[in-house]
Amino acid sequence: MNGQLDLSGKLIIKAQLGDDIRRIPIHNEDITYDELVLMMQRVFRGKLQSNDEVTIKYKDEDDDLITIFDSSDLSFAIQCSRILKLTLFVNGQPRPLESCQVKYLRKELIELRNKINGLLECLEPPSEPGWLVLLLPKPSL
């Protein structure tokens, strides 16, 4: 054997939750929807809670995201592709950002705000009286 697994004919699930993507080989293609949800909770342990409302969608041949609502939808999705690309949505939206990502984005937004405020101040004329100098023609001698 050359060190590579022979996965020909086997089902591969590529599941994405936010920016985390996992590749999972499936040995039993008769997986039910409930088993898939439990598998996703194990795979994304710590990021996906048992009380989260999870919506699972797969990419079809046109790269459209199709909702998997039950075991029947899952069976159809498996028949369409040997590599099933899943995207998980939690409580109606992709998983929220991690706290370190939020801190980084907040810092970047504050820097942008400060730059924009500085530019806006450059565009406003000072409110001091006498700052405007009228240009009058030189008197001719």
mmCIF file with all atom_site columns, C-alpha atoms in Angstrom:
data_model
loop_
_atom_site.group_PDB
_atom_site.id
_atom_site.type_symbol
_atom_site.label_atom_id
_atom_site.label_alt_id
_atom_site.label_comp_id
_atom_site.label_asym_id
_atom_site.label_entity_id
_atom_site.label_seq_id
_atom_site.pdbx_PDB_ins_code
_atom_site.Cartn_x
_atom_site.Cartn_y
_atom_site.Cartn_z
_atom_site.occupancy
_atom_site.B_iso_or_equiv
_atom_site.pdbx_formal_charge
_atom_site.auth_seq_id
_atom_site.auth_comp_id
_atom_site.auth_asym_id
_atom_site.auth_atom_id
_atom_site.pdbx_PDB_model_num
ATOM 1   C CA . MET A 1 1   ? 0.000   0.000   0.000  1.00 0.00 ? 1   MET A CA 1
ATOM 2   C CA . ASN A 1 2   ? 1.327   3.463   -0.890 1.00 0.00 ? 2   ASN A CA 1
ATOM 3   C CA . GLY A 1 3   ? 0.228   5.212   2.314  1.00 0.00 ? 3   GLY A CA 1
ATOM 4   C CA . GLN A 1 4   ? -3.021  6.568   0.881  1.00 0.00 ? 4   GLN A CA 1
ATOM 5   C CA . LEU A 1 5   ? -6.428  5.338   1.934  1.00 0.00 ? 5   LEU A CA 1
ATOM 6   C CA . ASP A 1 6   ? -8.596  3.898   -0.806 1.00 0.00 ? 6   ASP A CA 1
ATOM 7   C CA . LEU A 1 7   ? -11.786 5.878   -0.371 1.00 0.00 ? 7   LEU A CA 1
ATOM 8   C CA . SER A 1 8   ? -13.147 5.092   -3.821 1.00 0.00 ? 8   SER A CA 1
ATOM 9   C CA . GLY A 1 9   ? -16.868 4.564   -3.648 1.00 0.00 ? 9   GLY A CA 1
ATOM 10  C CA . LYS A 1 10  ? -17.097 5.737   -0.037 1.00 0.00 ? 10  LYS A CA 1
ATOM 11  C CA . LEU A 1 11  ? -19.088 8.740   1.030  1.00 0.00 ? 11  LEU A CA 1
ATOM 12  C CA . ILE A 1 12  ? -17.096 11.728  2.258  1.00 0.00 ? 12  ILE A CA 1
ATOM 13  C CA . ILE A 1 13  ? -18.785 14.521  4.178  1.00 0.00 ? 13  ILE A CA 1
ATOM 14  C CA . LYS A 1 14  ? -17.114 17.934  4.205  1.00 0.00 ? 14  LYS A CA 1
ATOM 15  C CA . ALA A 1 15  ? -18.867 19.922  6.912  1.00 0.00 ? 15  ALA A CA 1
ATOM 16  C CA . GLN A 1 16  ? -18.355 23.645  7.456  1.00 0.00 ? 16  GLN A CA 1
ATOM 17  C CA . LEU A 1 17  ? -19.270 25.632  10.553 1.00 0.00 ? 17  LEU A CA 1
ATOM 18  C CA . GLY A 1 18  ? -18.097 29.220  10.187 1.00 0.00 ? 18  GLY A CA 1
ATOM 19  C CA . ASP A 1 19  ? -14.495 29.045  9.001  1.00 0.00 ? 19  ASP A CA 1
ATOM 20  C CA . ASP A 1 20  ? -13.942 25.528  10.402 1.00 0.00 ? 20  ASP A CA 1
ATOM 21  C CA . ILE A 1 21  ? -14.162 22.738  7.782  1.00 0.00 ? 21  ILE A CA 1
ATOM 22  C CA . ARG A 1 22  ? -14.020 19.045  8.673  1.00 0.00 ? 22  ARG A CA 1
ATOM 23  C CA . ARG A 1 23  ? -13.669 16.027  6.371  1.00 0.00 ? 23  ARG A CA 1
ATOM 24  C CA . ILE A 1 24  ? -15.470 12.883  7.580  1.00 0.00 ? 24  ILE A CA 1
ATOM 25  C CA . PRO A 1 25  ? -15.468 9.485   5.831  1.00 0.00 ? 25  PRO A CA 1
ATOM 26  C CA . ILE A 1 26  ? -18.818 7.704   6.185  1.00 0.00 ? 26  ILE A CA 1
ATOM 27  C CA . HIS A 1 27  ? -18.919 3.915   6.281  1.00 0.00 ? 27  HIS A CA 1
ATOM 28  C CA . ASN A 1 28  ? -22.699 3.507   6.557  1.00 0.00 ? 28  ASN A CA 1
ATOM 29  C CA . GLU A 1 29  ? -24.584 5.438   3.907  1.00 0.00 ? 29  GLU A CA 1
ATOM 30  C CA . ASP A 1 30  ? -27.921 4.633   5.561  1.00 0.00 ? 30  ASP A CA 1
ATOM 31  C CA . ILE A 1 31  ? -27.315 7.496   7.964  1.00 0.00 ? 31  ILE A CA 1
ATOM 32  C CA . THR A 1 32  ? -30.454 9.257   9.196  1.00 0.00 ? 32  THR A CA 1
ATOM 33  C CA . TYR A 1 33  ? -30.915 12.991  9.606  1.00 0.00 ? 33  TYR A CA 1
ATOM 34  C CA . ASP A 1 34  ? -30.885 12.680  13.419 1.00 0.00 ? 34  ASP A CA 1
ATOM 35  C CA . GLU A 1 35  ? -27.647 10.672  13.285 1.00 0.00 ? 35  GLU A CA 1
ATOM 36  C CA . LEU A 1 36  ? -26.121 13.356  11.043 1.00 0.00 ? 36  LEU A CA 1
ATOM 37  C CA . VAL A 1 37  ? -27.054 16.096  13.531 1.00 0.00 ? 37  VAL A CA 1
ATOM 38  C CA . LEU A 1 38  ? -25.524 14.075  16.395 1.00 0.00 ? 38  LEU A CA 1
ATOM 39  C CA . MET A 1 39  ? -22.404 13.502  14.303 1.00 0.00 ? 39  MET A CA 1
ATOM 40  C CA . MET A 1 40  ? -22.085 17.261  13.655 1.00 0.00 ? 40  MET A CA 1
ATOM 41  C CA . GLN A 1 41  ? -22.417 17.942  17.406 1.00 0.00 ? 41  GLN A CA 1
ATOM 42  C CA . ARG A 1 42  ? -19.549 15.502  18.063 1.00 0.00 ? 42  ARG A CA 1
ATOM 43  C CA . VAL A 1 43  ? -17.390 16.772  15.202 1.00 0.00 ? 43  VAL A CA 1
ATOM 44  C CA . PHE A 1 44  ? -17.853 20.425  16.201 1.00 0.00 ? 44  PHE A CA 1
ATOM 45  C CA . ARG A 1 45  ? -17.707 19.714  19.945 1.00 0.00 ? 45  ARG A CA 1
ATOM 46  C CA . GLY A 1 46  ? -17.438 22.965  21.880 1.00 0.00 ? 46  GLY A CA 1
ATOM 47  C CA . LYS A 1 47  ? -18.739 25.043  18.965 1.00 0.00 ? 47  LYS A CA 1
ATOM 48  C CA . LEU A 1 48  ? -22.135 23.395  18.593 1.00 0.00 ? 48  LEU A CA 1
ATOM 49  C CA . GLN A 1 49  ? -24.376 22.806  21.595 1.00 0.00 ? 49  GLN A CA 1
ATOM 50  C CA . SER A 1 50  ? -27.130 20.185  21.872 1.00 0.00 ? 50  SER A CA 1
ATOM 51  C CA . ASN A 1 51  ? -29.755 22.916  22.389 1.00 0.00 ? 51  ASN A CA 1
ATOM 52  C CA . ASP A 1 52  ? -28.684 24.903  19.282 1.00 0.00 ? 52  ASP A CA 1
ATOM 53  C CA . GLU A 1 53  ? -31.128 24.953  16.391 1.00 0.00 ? 53  GLU A CA 1
ATOM 54  C CA . VAL A 1 54  ? -29.033 23.595  13.512 1.00 0.00 ? 54  VAL A CA 1
ATOM 55  C CA . THR A 1 55  ? -29.893 23.948  9.838  1.00 0.00 ? 55  THR A CA 1
ATOM 56  C CA . ILE A 1 56  ? -27.845 21.775  7.501  1.00 0.00 ? 56  ILE A CA 1
ATOM 57  C CA . LYS A 1 57  ? -27.507 22.629  3.820  1.00 0.00 ? 57  LYS A CA 1
ATOM 58  C CA . TYR A 1 58  ? -25.587 20.933  1.042  1.00 0.00 ? 58  TYR A CA 1
ATOM 59  C CA . LYS A 1 59  ? -24.119 22.304  -2.159 1.00 0.00 ? 59  LYS A CA 1
ATOM 60  C CA . ASP A 1 60  ? -25.698 20.842  -5.260 1.00 0.00 ? 60  ASP A CA 1
ATOM 61  C CA . GLU A 1 61  ? -24.223 20.590  -8.761 1.00 0.00 ? 61  GLU A CA 1
ATOM 62  C CA . ASP A 1 62  ? -25.012 24.303  -9.362 1.00 0.00 ? 62  ASP A CA 1
ATOM 63  C CA . ASP A 1 63  ? -23.303 25.342  -6.080 1.00 0.00 ? 63  ASP A CA 1
ATOM 64  C CA . ASP A 1 64  ? -26.695 26.254  -4.603 1.00 0.00 ? 64  ASP A CA 1
ATOM 65  C CA . LEU A 1 65  ? -27.212 25.624  -0.877 1.00 0.00 ? 65  LEU A CA 1
ATOM 66  C CA . ILE A 1 66  ? -30.100 23.157  -0.487 1.00 0.00 ? 66  ILE A CA 1
ATOM 67  C CA . THR A 1 67  ? -31.646 22.620  2.955  1.00 0.00 ? 67  THR A CA 1
ATOM 68  C CA . ILE A 1 68  ? -31.638 19.108  4.381  1.00 0.00 ? 68  ILE A CA 1
ATOM 69  C CA . PHE A 1 69  ? -34.826 18.925  6.411  1.00 0.00 ? 69  PHE A CA 1
ATOM 70  C CA . ASP A 1 70  ? -35.137 15.192  7.048  1.00 0.00 ? 70  ASP A CA 1
ATOM 71  C CA . SER A 1 71  ? -33.680 11.749  6.264  1.00 0.00 ? 71  SER A CA 1
ATOM 72  C CA . SER A 1 72  ? -35.311 11.738  2.840  1.00 0.00 ? 72  SER A CA 1
ATOM 73  C CA . ASP A 1 73  ? -33.519 14.976  1.875  1.00 0.00 ? 73  ASP A CA 1
ATOM 74  C CA . LEU A 1 74  ? -30.278 13.514  3.222  1.00 0.00 ? 74  LEU A CA 1
ATOM 75  C CA . SER A 1 75  ? -30.661 10.332  1.136  1.00 0.00 ? 75  SER A CA 1
ATOM 76  C CA . PHE A 1 76  ? -31.238 12.413  -1.980 1.00 0.00 ? 76  PHE A CA 1
ATOM 77  C CA . ALA A 1 77  ? -28.176 14.551  -1.235 1.00 0.00 ? 77  ALA A CA 1
ATOM 78  C CA . ILE A 1 78  ? -26.036 11.413  -0.786 1.00 0.00 ? 78  ILE A CA 1
ATOM 79  C CA . GLN A 1 79  ? -27.249 10.064  -4.146 1.00 0.00 ? 79  GLN A CA 1
ATOM 80  C CA . CYS A 1 80  ? -26.220 13.318  -5.843 1.00 0.00 ? 80  CYS A CA 1
ATOM 81  C CA . SER A 1 81  ? -22.569 13.293  -4.788 1.00 0.00 ? 81  SER A CA 1
ATOM 82  C CA . ARG A 1 82  ? -19.937 11.026  -3.227 1.00 0.00 ? 82  ARG A CA 1
ATOM 83  C CA . ILE A 1 83  ? -18.452 14.116  -1.576 1.00 0.00 ? 83  ILE A CA 1
ATOM 84  C CA . LEU A 1 84  ? -21.260 15.812  0.304  1.00 0.00 ? 84  LEU A CA 1
ATOM 85  C CA . LYS A 1 85  ? -20.393 19.442  1.085  1.00 0.00 ? 85  LYS A CA 1
ATOM 86  C CA . LEU A 1 86  ? -22.420 20.593  4.084  1.00 0.00 ? 86  LEU A CA 1
ATOM 87  C CA . THR A 1 87  ? -22.757 24.057  5.566  1.00 0.00 ? 87  THR A CA 1
ATOM 88  C CA . LEU A 1 88  ? -24.158 24.366  9.076  1.00 0.00 ? 88  LEU A CA 1
ATOM 89  C CA . PHE A 1 89  ? -26.193 27.342  10.212 1.00 0.00 ? 89  PHE A CA 1
ATOM 90  C CA . VAL A 1 90  ? -26.785 27.751  13.938 1.00 0.00 ? 90  VAL A CA 1
ATOM 91  C CA . ASN A 1 91  ? -29.893 29.482  15.271 1.00 0.00 ? 91  ASN A CA 1
ATOM 92  C CA . GLY A 1 92  ? -30.671 30.869  11.813 1.00 0.00 ? 92  GLY A CA 1
ATOM 93  C CA . GLN A 1 93  ? -27.213 32.146  10.928 1.00 0.00 ? 93  GLN A CA 1
ATOM 94  C CA . PRO A 1 94  ? -23.594 31.079  10.592 1.00 0.00 ? 94  PRO A CA 1
ATOM 95  C CA . ARG A 1 95  ? -21.847 30.591  13.909 1.00 0.00 ? 95  ARG A CA 1
ATOM 96  C CA . PRO A 1 96  ? -20.886 33.857  15.628 1.00 0.00 ? 96  PRO A CA 1
ATOM 97  C CA . LEU A 1 97  ? -17.270 34.973  15.618 1.00 0.00 ? 97  LEU A CA 1
ATOM 98  C CA . GLU A 1 98  ? -14.923 33.847  18.361 1.00 0.00 ? 98  GLU A CA 1
ATOM 99  C CA . SER A 1 99  ? -14.072 36.478  21.006 1.00 0.00 ? 99  SER A CA 1
ATOM 100 C CA . CYS A 1 100 ? -10.512 36.947  19.663 1.00 0.00 ? 100 CYS A CA 1
ATOM 101 C CA . GLN A 1 101 ? -11.959 37.673  16.208 1.00 0.00 ? 101 GLN A CA 1
ATOM 102 C CA . VAL A 1 102 ? -14.395 40.188  17.687 1.00 0.00 ? 102 VAL A CA 1
ATOM 103 C CA . LYS A 1 103 ? -11.554 41.968  19.544 1.00 0.00 ? 103 LYS A CA 1
ATOM 104 C CA . TYR A 1 104 ? -9.478  42.135  16.347 1.00 0.00 ? 104 TYR A CA 1
ATOM 105 C CA . LEU A 1 105 ? -12.392 43.478  14.267 1.00 0.00 ? 105 LEU A CA 1
ATOM 106 C CA . ARG A 1 106 ? -13.272 46.023  16.973 1.00 0.00 ? 106 ARG A CA 1
ATOM 107 C CA . LYS A 1 107 ? -9.666  47.301  16.997 1.00 0.00 ? 107 LYS A CA 1
ATOM 108 C CA . GLU A 1 108 ? -9.645  47.566  13.183 1.00 0.00 ? 108 GLU A CA 1
ATOM 109 C CA . LEU A 1 109 ? -12.995 49.410  13.143 1.00 0.00 ? 109 LEU A CA 1
ATOM 110 C CA . ILE A 1 110 ? -11.806 51.887  15.802 1.00 0.00 ? 110 ILE A CA 1
ATOM 111 C CA . GLU A 1 111 ? -8.689  52.616  13.725 1.00 0.00 ? 111 GLU A CA 1
ATOM 112 C CA . LEU A 1 112 ? -10.836 53.142  10.627 1.00 0.00 ? 112 LEU A CA 1
ATOM 113 C CA . ARG A 1 113 ? -13.206 55.431  12.548 1.00 0.00 ? 113 ARG A CA 1
ATOM 114 C CA . ASN A 1 114 ? -10.271 57.526  13.784 1.00 0.00 ? 114 ASN A CA 1
ATOM 115 C CA . LYS A 1 115 ? -8.852  57.830  10.257 1.00 0.00 ? 115 LYS A CA 1
ATOM 116 C CA . ILE A 1 116 ? -12.238 58.845  8.852  1.00 0.00 ? 116 ILE A CA 1
ATOM 117 C CA . ASN A 1 117 ? -12.770 61.415  11.617 1.00 0.00 ? 117 ASN A CA 1
ATOM 118 C CA . GLY A 1 118 ? -9.316  62.851  10.899 1.00 0.00 ? 118 GLY A CA 1
ATOM 119 C CA . LEU A 1 119 ? -10.108 63.151  7.200  1.00 0.00 ? 119 LEU A CA 1
ATOM 120 C CA . LEU A 1 120 ? -13.459 64.800  7.935  1.00 0.00 ? 120 LEU A CA 1
ATOM 121 C CA . GLU A 1 121 ? -11.761 67.364  10.187 1.00 0.00 ? 121 GLU A CA 1
ATOM 122 C CA . CYS A 1 122 ? -9.378  68.240  7.350  1.00 0.00 ? 122 CYS A CA 1
ATOM 123 C CA . LEU A 1 123 ? -12.346 69.020  5.114  1.00 0.00 ? 123 LEU A CA 1
ATOM 124 C CA . GLU A 1 124 ? -14.018 71.396  7.575  1.00 0.00 ? 124 GLU A CA 1
ATOM 125 C CA . PRO A 1 125 ? -12.800 75.014  7.641  1.00 0.00 ? 125 PRO A CA 1
ATOM 126 C CA . PRO A 1 126 ? -11.769 76.265  11.083 1.00 0.00 ? 126 PRO A CA 1
ATOM 127 C CA . SER A 1 127 ? -14.380 78.301  12.905 1.00 0.00 ? 127 SER A CA 1
ATOM 128 C CA . GLU A 1 128 ? -11.932 81.067  13.960 1.00 0.00 ? 128 GLU A CA 1
ATOM 129 C CA . PRO A 1 129 ? -12.925 84.543  12.776 1.00 0.00 ? 129 PRO A CA 1
ATOM 130 C CA . GLY A 1 130 ? -10.487 86.280  10.504 1.00 0.00 ? 130 GLY A CA 1
ATOM 131 C CA . TRP A 1 131 ? -9.135  83.066  9.051  1.00 0.00 ? 131 TRP A CA 1
ATOM 132 C CA . LEU A 1 132 ? -10.530 83.814  5.618  1.00 0.00 ? 132 LEU A CA 1
ATOM 133 C CA . VAL A 1 133 ? -8.386  86.202  3.676  1.00 0.00 ? 133 VAL A CA 1
ATOM 134 C CA . LEU A 1 134 ? -10.030 87.926  0.786  1.00 0.00 ? 134 LEU A CA 1
ATOM 135 C CA . LEU A 1 135 ? -7.886  88.184  -2.250 1.00 0.00 ? 135 LEU A CA 1
ATOM 136 C CA . LEU A 1 136 ? -8.215  91.671  -3.609 1.00 0.00 ? 136 LEU A CA 1
ATOM 137 C CA . PRO A 1 137 ? -6.520  92.893  -6.739 1.00 0.00 ? 137 PRO A CA 1
ATOM 138 C CA . LYS A 1 138 ? -3.343  94.900  -6.119 1.00 0.00 ? 138 LYS A CA 1
ATOM 139 C CA . PRO A 1 139 ? -3.831  98.589  -6.507 1.00 0.00 ? 139 PRO A CA 1
ATOM 140 C CA . SER A 1 140 ? -2.164  99.855  -9.625 1.00 0.00 ? 140 SER A CA 1
ATOM 141 C CA . LEU A 1 141 ? 0.325   102.699 -9.291 1.00 0.00 ? 141 LEU A CA 1
#
